[in-house]
CSV table of C-alpha atoms in Angstrom, one decimal:
chain,number,residue,atom,x,y,z
C,1,MET,CA,68.8,18.0,-23.0
C,2,LYS,CA,65.0,18.8,-22.7
C,3,HIS,CA,64.0,22.4,-22.9
C,4,LEU,CA,61.1,23.8,-20.5
C,5,VAL,CA,59.2,26.9,-21.8
C,6,ALA,CA,56.4,28.4,-20.0
C,7,LEU,CA,53.4,29.1,-22.2
C,8,SER,CA,50.5,30.2,-20.1
C,9,SER,CA,48.7,30.2,-16.7
C,10,ILE,CA,45.2,29.1,-16.8
C,11,GLN,CA,43.8,29.1,-13.2
C,12,SER,CA,45.4,26.0,-11.6
C,13,HIS,CA,47.7,25.0,-14.5
C,14,THR,CA,50.8,26.6,-15.7
C,15,PHE,CA,51.5,24.9,-19.2
C,16,TRP,CA,55.2,24.0,-20.0
C,17,TYR,CA,56.6,22.8,-23.1
C,18,VAL,CA,58.6,19.5,-22.6
C,19,GLY,CA,60.2,18.5,-25.7
C,20,ARG,CA,57.5,18.4,-28.1
C,21,CYS,CA,54.7,18.1,-25.6
C,22,ALA,CA,52.4,20.7,-23.6
C,23,MET,CA,51.7,19.4,-20.1
C,24,PRO,CA,50.0,21.2,-17.1
C,25,ARG,CA,51.9,21.7,-14.0
C,26,LYS,CA,50.4,20.3,-10.7
C,27,ALA,CA,48.6,23.0,-8.7
C,28,LYS,CA,50.2,24.2,-5.6
C,29,GLU,CA,48.8,22.0,-2.7
C,30,LEU,CA,47.1,24.4,-0.3
C,31,THR,CA,46.9,24.1,3.5
C,32,ALA,CA,43.6,24.3,5.5
C,33,LEU,CA,44.7,27.9,6.6
C,34,ASP,CA,45.3,28.8,3.0
C,35,VAL,CA,41.8,27.7,1.8
C,36,LYS,CA,40.5,29.4,4.8
C,37,ARG,CA,41.8,32.6,3.6
C,38,LEU,CA,40.4,32.4,0.1
C,39,VAL,CA,37.9,34.9,-0.8
C,40,HIS,CA,35.8,36.3,-3.8
C,41,PRO,CA,38.0,38.9,-5.7
C,42,GLY,CA,35.1,41.4,-5.7
C,43,SER,CA,34.0,41.3,-9.4
C,44,GLY,CA,32.5,38.9,-11.8
C,45,GLY,CA,30.6,35.8,-11.0
C,46,ASN,CA,31.8,32.4,-9.4
C,47,VAL,CA,35.6,31.9,-9.4
C,48,MET,CA,37.3,28.3,-9.0
C,49,LYS,CA,40.4,28.3,-6.9
C,50,PRO,CA,42.7,25.1,-7.3
C,51,VAL,CA,43.6,23.5,-4.0
C,52,GLY,CA,45.9,21.0,-5.2
C,53,GLY,CA,46.4,17.5,-3.6
C,54,VAL,CA,44.0,15.7,-6.2
C,55,ASP,CA,43.9,16.8,-9.9
C,56,GLY,CA,40.9,18.8,-10.6
C,57,LEU,CA,39.9,19.8,-7.2
C,58,TYR,CA,38.8,23.2,-6.8
C,59,LEU,CA,36.9,25.5,-4.2
C,60,GLN,CA,34.3,27.4,-5.9
C,61,ILE,CA,33.4,31.1,-4.4
C,62,THR,CA,30.4,33.0,-5.2
C,63,PRO,CA,30.3,36.6,-5.1
C,64,SER,CA,28.7,36.5,-1.7
C,65,ASN,CA,31.6,34.2,-0.6
C,66,ALA,CA,29.6,30.8,-0.1
C,67,ARG,CA,32.1,28.2,-1.0
C,68,SER,CA,31.9,24.6,-2.0
C,69,TRP,CA,34.0,21.9,-3.3
C,70,ILE,CA,34.1,20.9,-7.0
C,71,LEU,CA,35.7,18.2,-8.8
C,72,ARG,CA,36.5,18.6,-12.4
C,73,THR,CA,37.1,15.3,-14.2
C,74,SER,CA,36.4,13.6,-17.5
C,75,ILE,CA,34.0,10.3,-17.4
C,76,ALA,CA,34.0,8.4,-20.7
C,77,GLY,CA,35.5,11.4,-22.7
C,78,GLN,CA,33.2,13.9,-21.5
C,79,ARG,CA,34.0,16.8,-19.0
C,80,HIS,CA,32.0,16.9,-15.8
C,81,LYS,CA,31.8,19.0,-12.7
C,82,MET,CA,31.2,16.8,-9.7
C,83,GLY,CA,30.0,18.6,-6.2
C,84,LEU,CA,31.6,17.3,-3.0
C,85,GLY,CA,29.7,19.5,-0.6
C,86,PRO,CA,29.9,22.9,1.1
C,87,TYR,CA,32.8,24.4,2.8
C,88,PRO,CA,33.7,24.4,5.8
C,89,GLU,CA,31.0,21.8,6.6
C,90,VAL,CA,33.4,19.4,4.2
C,91,SER,CA,37.0,20.1,5.2
C,92,LEU,CA,39.6,20.3,2.9
C,93,ALA,CA,41.0,16.7,4.0
C,94,ASP,CA,37.6,15.2,3.3
C,95,ALA,CA,37.1,17.1,0.1
C,96,ARG,CA,40.5,15.6,-1.2
C,97,ARG,CA,39.5,12.0,0.1
C,98,SER,CA,36.3,12.1,-1.7
C,99,ALA,CA,38.0,13.6,-5.1
C,100,ALA,CA,40.5,10.8,-4.7
C,101,GLN,CA,37.9,8.1,-4.3
C,102,ALA,CA,35.9,9.5,-7.3
C,103,ARG,CA,39.0,9.3,-9.5
C,104,SER,CA,39.8,5.9,-8.3
C,105,SER,CA,36.4,4.9,-9.2
C,106,ILE,CA,36.5,6.6,-12.7
C,107,ARG,CA,39.9,4.8,-13.4
C,108,LEU,CA,38.1,1.4,-12.7
C,109,GLY,CA,35.3,2.3,-15.3
C,110,GLU,CA,32.7,3.4,-13.0
C,111,ASN,CA,30.6,6.6,-13.0
C,112,PRO,CA,30.4,8.1,-9.6
C,113,LEU,CA,27.8,10.5,-10.8
C,114,LEU,CA,25.6,7.8,-11.8
C,115,GLU,CA,26.1,6.1,-8.5
C,116,ARG,CA,25.2,9.0,-6.6
C,117,LYS,CA,22.1,9.7,-8.5
C,118,ALA,CA,20.9,6.0,-7.9
C,119,ALA,CA,22.0,6.6,-4.3
C,120,ARG,CA,19.7,9.6,-3.9
C,121,ALA,CA,16.8,7.9,-5.7
C,122,ALA,CA,17.0,5.0,-3.0
C,123,LEU,CA,17.2,7.3,-0.3
C,124,ARG,CA,14.1,9.2,-1.6
C,125,THR,CA,12.4,5.7,-2.3
C,126,ALA,CA,13.3,4.4,1.4
C,127,LYS,CA,12.2,7.7,3.0
C,128,ALA,CA,8.8,7.4,1.2
C,129,ARG,CA,8.4,3.7,2.4
C,130,SER,CA,9.1,4.9,5.9
C,131,LEU,CA,5.6,5.9,6.3
C,132,LEU,CA,3.8,4.6,9.5
C,133,PHE,CA,0.6,2.9,9.1
C,134,ALA,CA,-0.9,5.2,11.7
C,135,ASP,CA,0.5,8.3,9.6
C,136,ALA,CA,-0.9,6.8,6.4
C,137,VAL,CA,-4.3,6.6,8.1
C,138,GLU,CA,-4.2,10.4,8.9
C,139,GLN,CA,-2.8,11.3,5.3
C,140,TYR,CA,-5.5,9.2,3.7
C,141,LEU,CA,-8.3,10.7,5.8
C,142,ASP,CA,-7.2,14.3,5.1
C,143,THR,CA,-7.6,13.6,1.4
C,144,LYS,CA,-10.9,11.5,1.5
C,145,LEU,CA,-12.9,12.3,4.3
C,146,ASP,CA,-14.7,15.2,2.7
C,147,GLU,CA,-16.2,12.5,0.3
C,148,PHE,CA,-18.1,10.8,3.2
C,149,SER,CA,-21.9,11.7,3.4
C,150,ASN,CA,-22.1,12.7,7.2
C,151,ALA,CA,-20.0,13.3,10.1
C,152,LYS,CA,-21.1,10.2,12.0
C,153,HIS,CA,-19.7,8.1,8.9
C,154,ARG,CA,-16.5,10.0,9.0
C,155,GLN,CA,-16.2,9.5,12.7
C,156,GLN,CA,-16.9,5.9,12.4
C,157,TRP,CA,-14.2,5.4,9.6
C,158,ARG,CA,-11.5,6.9,12.0
C,159,SER,CA,-12.5,5.2,15.0
C,160,THR,CA,-12.5,1.8,13.7
C,161,LEU,CA,-9.1,2.3,12.3
C,162,MET,CA,-7.8,3.9,15.6
C,163,ASN,CA,-9.5,1.4,18.0
C,164,TYR,CA,-8.6,-1.8,16.1
C,165,ALA,CA,-6.0,-1.5,13.7
C,166,ASN,CA,-3.3,1.0,15.1
C,167,PRO,CA,-3.0,-0.8,18.3
C,168,VAL,CA,-1.7,-3.7,16.1
C,169,ILE,CA,-0.1,-2.1,13.0
C,170,GLY,CA,-0.1,1.5,13.7
C,171,GLN,CA,3.7,1.8,14.4
C,172,MET,CA,4.6,-0.7,11.4
C,173,MET,CA,6.0,0.7,8.0
C,174,VAL,CA,3.2,0.5,5.4
C,175,SER,CA,5.8,-1.1,3.0
C,176,GLU,CA,6.3,-3.9,5.6
C,177,ILE,CA,2.8,-4.7,6.3
C,178,THR,CA,2.0,-8.4,5.1
C,179,THR,CA,-1.2,-10.6,4.9
C,180,GLN,CA,-0.3,-12.2,8.4
C,181,ASP,CA,-0.2,-8.6,9.8
C,182,VAL,CA,-3.7,-7.9,8.6
C,183,LEU,CA,-4.8,-11.2,9.9
C,184,ARG,CA,-3.4,-10.3,13.3
C,185,VAL,CA,-6.0,-7.3,13.2
C,186,LEU,CA,-8.9,-9.3,11.9
C,187,GLU,CA,-9.0,-12.6,13.2
C,188,PRO,CA,-9.5,-11.9,17.0
C,189,MET,CA,-12.9,-10.1,16.0
C,190,TRP,CA,-13.9,-11.7,12.7
C,191,LYS,CA,-16.3,-14.1,14.4
C,192,ASP,CA,-17.7,-12.0,17.2
C,193,LYS,CA,-17.7,-8.6,15.6
C,194,THR,CA,-18.1,-9.6,11.9
C,195,GLU,CA,-19.6,-6.7,10.6
C,196,THR,CA,-17.4,-4.3,12.3
C,197,ALA,CA,-14.2,-6.4,11.2
C,198,SER,CA,-15.5,-6.7,7.6
C,199,ARG,CA,-15.8,-3.0,7.3
C,200,LEU,CA,-12.4,-2.6,9.1
C,201,ARG,CA,-10.9,-4.9,6.4
C,202,GLY,CA,-12.2,-2.7,3.7
C,203,ARG,CA,-10.7,0.6,5.4
C,204,ILE,CA,-7.3,-1.0,5.9
C,205,GLU,CA,-7.5,-2.2,2.2
C,206,ALA,CA,-8.2,1.7,1.2
C,207,VAL,CA,-5.5,3.1,3.1
C,208,LEU,CA,-2.8,0.5,2.0
C,209,SER,CA,-4.1,1.1,-1.7
C,210,TRP,CA,-3.5,4.9,-1.2
C,211,ALA,CA,-0.1,4.4,0.3
C,212,THR,CA,0.8,2.2,-2.8
C,213,VAL,CA,-0.3,4.9,-5.4
C,214,ALA,CA,1.6,7.6,-3.3
C,215,GLY,CA,4.7,5.4,-3.6
C,216,HIS,CA,5.0,4.4,-0.1
C,217,ARG,CA,4.6,0.5,-0.9
C,218,THR,CA,4.8,-1.8,-3.7
C,219,GLY,CA,3.1,-5.1,-4.5
C,220,GLU,CA,-0.1,-6.7,-3.7
C,221,ASN,CA,-2.4,-5.2,-1.1
C,222,PRO,CA,-2.7,-7.7,1.8
C,223,ALA,CA,-6.0,-6.6,3.0
C,224,ILE,CA,-7.9,-7.4,-0.4
C,225,TRP,CA,-10.6,-9.7,-0.1
C,226,LYS,CA,-11.2,-11.4,-3.3
C,227,GLY,CA,-8.8,-13.9,-4.4
C,228,HIS,CA,-6.8,-13.4,-1.3
C,229,LEU,CA,-8.3,-13.0,2.3
C,230,GLU,CA,-11.4,-14.8,1.3
C,231,ALA,CA,-9.2,-18.0,1.0
C,232,ILE,CA,-8.5,-17.7,4.6
C,233,LEU,CA,-11.3,-16.2,6.5
C,234,PRO,CA,-15.0,-17.3,6.6
C,235,LYS,CA,-17.2,-15.4,4.5
C,236,PRO,CA,-18.9,-12.7,6.9
C,237,ASN,CA,-22.5,-13.7,5.6
C,238,LYS,CA,-21.9,-17.2,6.6
C,239,LEU,CA,-20.9,-16.2,10.2
C,240,ALA,CA,-23.6,-14.0,11.3
C,241,LYS,CA,-26.7,-11.8,10.2
C,242,LYS,CA,-26.8,-8.2,10.4
C,243,GLU,CA,-27.9,-7.1,14.0
C,244,HIS,CA,-30.8,-4.6,13.8
C,245,HIS,CA,-31.1,-1.9,16.1
C,246,PRO,CA,-33.3,-2.7,19.3
C,247,ALA,CA,-36.8,-1.4,18.7
C,248,LEU,CA,-39.8,-0.7,20.8
C,249,LYS,CA,-42.8,-3.1,20.5
C,250,ILE,CA,-45.7,-1.4,18.7
C,251,SER,CA,-47.7,-2.1,21.9
C,252,GLU,CA,-45.5,-0.3,23.9
C,253,ALA,CA,-44.9,2.8,22.0
C,254,PRO,CA,-47.7,4.9,23.1
C,255,GLU,CA,-46.7,4.4,26.8
C,256,TRP,CA,-42.8,4.9,26.0
C,257,PHE,CA,-44.0,8.1,24.1
C,258,ALA,CA,-46.1,9.3,27.2
C,259,ASP,CA,-43.1,8.7,29.5
C,260,VAL,CA,-40.6,10.6,27.3
C,261,CYS,CA,-43.1,13.6,26.9
C,262,SER,CA,-43.4,13.6,30.8
C,263,ARG,CA,-39.4,14.5,30.9
C,264,ASP,CA,-37.7,17.7,30.9
C,265,GLY,CA,-34.6,18.4,29.0
C,266,THR,CA,-33.6,19.0,25.2
C,267,GLY,CA,-32.7,15.3,24.8
C,268,ALA,CA,-36.2,14.0,25.8
C,269,LYS,CA,-37.7,16.6,23.5
C,270,ALA,CA,-35.6,15.5,20.6
C,271,LEU,CA,-36.5,11.8,21.2
C,272,ALA,CA,-40.1,12.8,21.2
C,273,PHE,CA,-39.5,14.6,17.7
C,274,ILE,CA,-37.8,11.6,16.4
C,275,ALA,CA,-40.4,9.5,17.1
C,276,LEU,CA,-43.1,11.9,15.7
C,277,THR,CA,-41.2,12.3,12.6
C,278,ALA,CA,-39.5,8.7,11.9
C,279,ALA,CA,-36.3,10.9,11.3
C,280,ARG,CA,-32.7,9.7,11.9
C,281,SER,CA,-31.0,11.1,15.1
C,282,GLY,CA,-28.3,13.3,13.1
C,283,GLU,CA,-31.1,14.9,11.2
C,284,VAL,CA,-32.9,16.1,14.3
C,285,ARG,CA,-29.8,16.9,16.3
C,286,GLY,CA,-28.6,19.1,13.4
C,287,MET,CA,-32.1,20.6,12.7
C,288,THR,CA,-32.1,24.5,12.6
C,289,TRP,CA,-35.2,26.8,12.8
C,290,GLY,CA,-34.4,27.8,9.0
C,291,GLU,CA,-35.4,24.5,8.1
C,292,VAL,CA,-38.9,24.6,9.6
C,293,ASP,CA,-42.2,26.4,8.3
C,294,LEU,CA,-44.4,26.3,11.0
C,295,ASP,CA,-47.3,28.0,9.0
C,296,THR,CA,-47.1,25.1,6.3
C,297,SER,CA,-46.3,22.4,9.0
C,298,LEU,CA,-43.4,21.4,6.9
C,299,TRP,CA,-39.6,20.5,7.8
C,300,ILE,CA,-37.3,20.6,4.7
C,301,VAL,CA,-33.8,18.8,5.4
C,302,PRO,CA,-31.2,20.0,3.1
C,303,ALA,CA,-29.4,17.5,0.9
C,304,GLU,CA,-25.9,18.2,2.6
C,305,ARG,CA,-27.4,16.8,6.0
C,306,MET,CA,-29.1,13.8,4.3
C,307,LYS,CA,-27.5,10.2,4.0
C,308,THR,CA,-28.9,9.9,0.6
C,309,ALA,CA,-27.4,13.3,-0.5
C,310,ASN,CA,-30.9,14.2,-1.4
C,311,GLU,CA,-33.2,17.1,0.1
C,312,HIS,CA,-36.0,15.4,2.2
C,313,ARG,CA,-39.3,17.0,2.9
C,314,VAL,CA,-41.1,15.9,6.4
C,315,PRO,CA,-44.8,16.7,7.0
C,316,LEU,CA,-45.1,17.9,10.5
C,317,SER,CA,-48.1,16.5,12.4
C,318,PRO,CA,-50.1,18.8,14.7
C,319,GLN,CA,-48.4,16.9,17.8
C,320,ALA,CA,-44.9,17.8,16.4
C,321,ILE,CA,-45.9,21.5,15.6
C,322,ASP,CA,-47.0,21.9,19.1
C,323,LEU,CA,-43.7,20.3,20.5
C,324,LEU,CA,-41.7,23.0,18.4
C,325,ARG,CA,-43.9,25.8,19.4
C,326,ASP,CA,-43.5,24.9,23.2
C,327,LEU,CA,-39.8,25.1,22.5
C,328,GLY,CA,-40.0,29.0,21.3
C,329,ARG,CA,-38.8,29.6,17.9
C,330,GLY,CA,-35.1,30.9,17.5
C,331,SER,CA,-33.4,32.6,14.7
C,332,ASN,CA,-33.0,30.6,11.2
C,333,GLY,CA,-29.3,29.6,12.1
C,334,ASP,CA,-30.2,28.4,15.5
C,335,LEU,CA,-30.3,24.9,16.6
C,336,VAL,CA,-34.0,23.6,17.2
C,337,PHE,CA,-32.5,21.1,19.8
C,338,PRO,CA,-29.1,22.5,21.1
C,339,ALA,CA,-27.1,20.9,23.8
C,340,VAL,CA,-26.9,22.6,27.3
C,341,LYS,CA,-23.4,23.9,26.6
C,342,GLY,CA,-24.0,24.8,23.1
C,343,GLY,CA,-23.6,23.1,19.8
C,344,GLN,CA,-25.4,19.9,18.6
C,345,LEU,CA,-26.7,17.3,21.0
C,346,THR,CA,-24.6,14.1,20.6
C,347,ASP,CA,-26.0,10.6,19.5
C,348,ALA,CA,-24.6,9.3,22.8
C,349,ALA,CA,-26.7,11.9,24.8
C,350,LEU,CA,-30.0,10.8,22.9
C,351,SER,CA,-29.0,7.0,23.7
C,352,ALA,CA,-28.2,7.8,27.3
C,353,CYS,CA,-31.6,9.5,27.9
C,354,MET,CA,-33.5,6.4,26.4
C,355,LYS,CA,-31.6,4.1,28.3
C,356,ARG,CA,-32.7,6.1,31.6
C,357,ILE,CA,-36.3,5.9,30.5
C,358,ALA,CA,-36.0,2.0,30.3
C,359,ALA,CA,-34.0,1.7,33.2
C,360,ALA,CA,-37.1,3.4,35.0
C,361,LYS,CA,-39.3,0.5,34.2
C,362,PRO,CA,-37.5,-2.8,34.5
C,363,GLY,CA,-38.7,-5.4,31.9
C,364,TYR,CA,-40.4,-2.7,29.5
C,365,TYR,CA,-39.2,-1.1,26.3
C,366,LEU,CA,-37.2,-3.9,25.2
C,367,ASP,CA,-36.7,-5.4,21.7
C,368,ALA,CA,-39.0,-8.3,21.2
C,369,THR,CA,-36.3,-10.6,19.5
C,370,SER,CA,-33.0,-9.4,21.3
C,371,LYS,CA,-34.5,-8.5,24.4
C,372,ARG,CA,-32.2,-5.3,24.7
C,373,PRO,CA,-33.4,-2.0,25.5
C,374,ALA,CA,-34.6,0.1,22.6
C,375,VAL,CA,-32.2,2.5,21.2
C,376,PRO,CA,-33.2,5.9,19.2
C,377,HIS,CA,-32.7,4.6,15.7
C,378,GLY,CA,-35.0,1.6,16.6
C,379,LEU,CA,-37.9,4.1,16.8
C,380,ARG,CA,-37.8,4.1,13.1
C,381,SER,CA,-38.1,0.3,12.9
C,382,THR,CA,-41.1,0.7,15.2
C,383,PHE,CA,-42.7,3.2,12.8
C,384,LYS,CA,-42.0,1.0,9.8
C,385,ASP,CA,-43.8,-2.1,11.6
C,386,TRP,CA,-46.8,0.2,12.5
C,387,THR,CA,-47.3,1.3,8.9
C,388,ALA,CA,-47.0,-2.3,7.5
C,389,GLU,CA,-49.8,-3.5,10.1
C,390,ARG,CA,-51.8,-0.5,9.2
C,391,GLY,CA,-51.7,-1.3,5.6
C,392,TYR,CA,-49.8,1.8,4.2
C,393,PRO,CA,-48.0,1.3,1.1
C,394,SER,CA,-44.5,0.1,1.6
C,395,ASP,CA,-43.1,2.8,-0.8
C,396,MET,CA,-44.7,5.8,1.2
C,397,SER,CA,-43.4,4.5,4.4
C,398,GLU,CA,-39.8,4.0,2.9
C,399,ILE,CA,-39.9,7.6,1.6
C,400,ALA,CA,-41.0,8.7,5.1
C,401,LEU,CA,-37.8,7.3,6.3
C,402,ALA,CA,-35.8,8.8,3.6
C,403,HIS,CA,-34.8,5.4,2.1
C,404,LYS,CA,-34.2,5.0,-1.6
C,405,VAL,CA,-37.0,3.6,-3.3
C,406,GLY,CA,-37.0,1.3,-6.5
C,407,SER,CA,-34.1,1.2,-9.0
C,408,ALA,CA,-32.2,4.3,-10.1
C,409,VAL,CA,-34.4,4.3,-13.2
C,410,GLU,CA,-37.6,4.1,-11.4
C,411,ARG,CA,-36.4,7.1,-9.0
C,412,ALA,CA,-35.5,9.2,-12.2
C,413,TYR,CA,-39.0,8.9,-13.4
C,414,ARG,CA,-40.8,9.5,-10.0
C,415,ARG,CA,-41.9,13.0,-9.9
C,416,THR,CA,-43.6,12.9,-6.4
C,417,ASP,CA,-42.7,12.2,-2.8
C,418,MET,CA,-46.1,11.5,-1.9
C,419,LEU,CA,-46.1,14.5,0.7
C,420,GLU,CA,-49.7,15.2,1.2
C,421,ARG,CA,-50.4,11.3,1.6
C,422,ARG,CA,-47.4,11.3,3.9
C,423,ARG,CA,-49.0,14.0,5.9
C,424,ASP,CA,-52.1,12.1,6.5
C,425,MET,CA,-50.1,8.9,7.7
C,426,MET,CA,-47.8,10.9,9.9
C,427,ALA,CA,-50.8,12.5,11.6
C,428,SER,CA,-52.2,9.0,12.3
C,429,TRP,CA,-48.9,7.8,13.7
C,430,SER,CA,-48.7,10.9,16.1
C,431,GLN,CA,-52.1,10.1,17.2
C,432,PHE,CA,-51.4,6.6,17.8
C,433,LEU,CA,-48.1,7.5,19.9
C,434,ARG,CA,-50.4,9.7,22.1
C,435,GLY,CA,-52.8,6.9,22.6
C,436,GLU,CA,-55.7,8.4,20.6
C,437,THR,CA,-58.0,5.9,18.6
C,438,VAL,CA,-57.8,6.3,15.1
C,439,GLY,CA,-59.3,4.4,12.2
C,440,ASN,CA,-57.9,0.9,11.6
C,441,VAL,CA,-55.8,0.9,14.8
C,442,VAL,CA,-55.2,-2.6,16.4
C,443,SER,CA,-55.6,-3.1,20.2
C,444,LEU,CA,-52.7,-1.5,22.1
C,445,ASN,CA,-52.4,-5.0,23.8
C,446,ALA,CA,-51.8,-6.7,20.5
């Protein structure tokens, strides 16, 4: 007859001596109500209460009475604690079911802990790859927009993606975008808006490259050009040449200048100043009184406002100084050409002003080649043409336009921006615009 002798009680098991072997007694199978009544004893750290039903299943209770399910088990000879979720979110019945499944997997030689770890990793990967292209655009721009040289460039970047890419692929996961999807964006505009489409392709490529590095997609970038889209789409330079901004004819520049000077409004004054200085629209619209020295007739545009990211000195002709004095100088931080409601004038406002001037004289102020009405940026082209016809050195007019001149090495050794020579050139240009006869000026009807 076998003799049963109680040895000790260790939490869930009372060990009994059966013949020559010590073996644990099964824990009492608690009910849902029993489990609900379990609380921390009030001293010490976490406690483990066996609940029975499945070997090794415990309710862990913290000193604050937070409760969770733990399965104690052995996998490949090593002891492990496997969490089965919080109580009461996970009921007693569900905890027993999960514990039984885990033990069954272990008996089959599987490792539920490794499987759970792999499932969580797969979930994280799936979540990372669930990013929509429209959201990827915003996240990319949040990190990269500060690298762009000016506000207009930043706006162009955003608007091309919003207007052309997002309507087609904006609601697609970046992980699912293929070459065919990119082509659905580009092909409808590739021939008619080649330059815009080419820039858009590069911007889609940049967003998808960011998404790959950030872990939101894998594989080759479907928007890459070399060795990929170039095999499908015609080369941009074979389709269309770059369109230039419509410019005034040299012969019509003085008449146009008289028209713009006859008009009231800040926009008209800003256009006249753009013409007198050959500056970019954004440089003039963002100009402050602190950048201007009326006594030395000099306007210094800081590097952060320049497309080239270099400070630009602009000699002001007597006509430009008169225009500024008529405006009435404000404090240093004030805009020279503010909008009516405050803030900067918009590029659209200047373009609209120029359109009204052209509309008032049908057939006048049209580009000689495209026959389209001249635009503000085209005034710089008119200035460039004028300097060429008057024999001014190309480098000098390029510096006046704030273009980069020569190679990087040549620019590194150049120590002058030809300020005084440019001052004479800009004075002659201003006289020409006002219809005043100056040396070597061709006939206005030429």
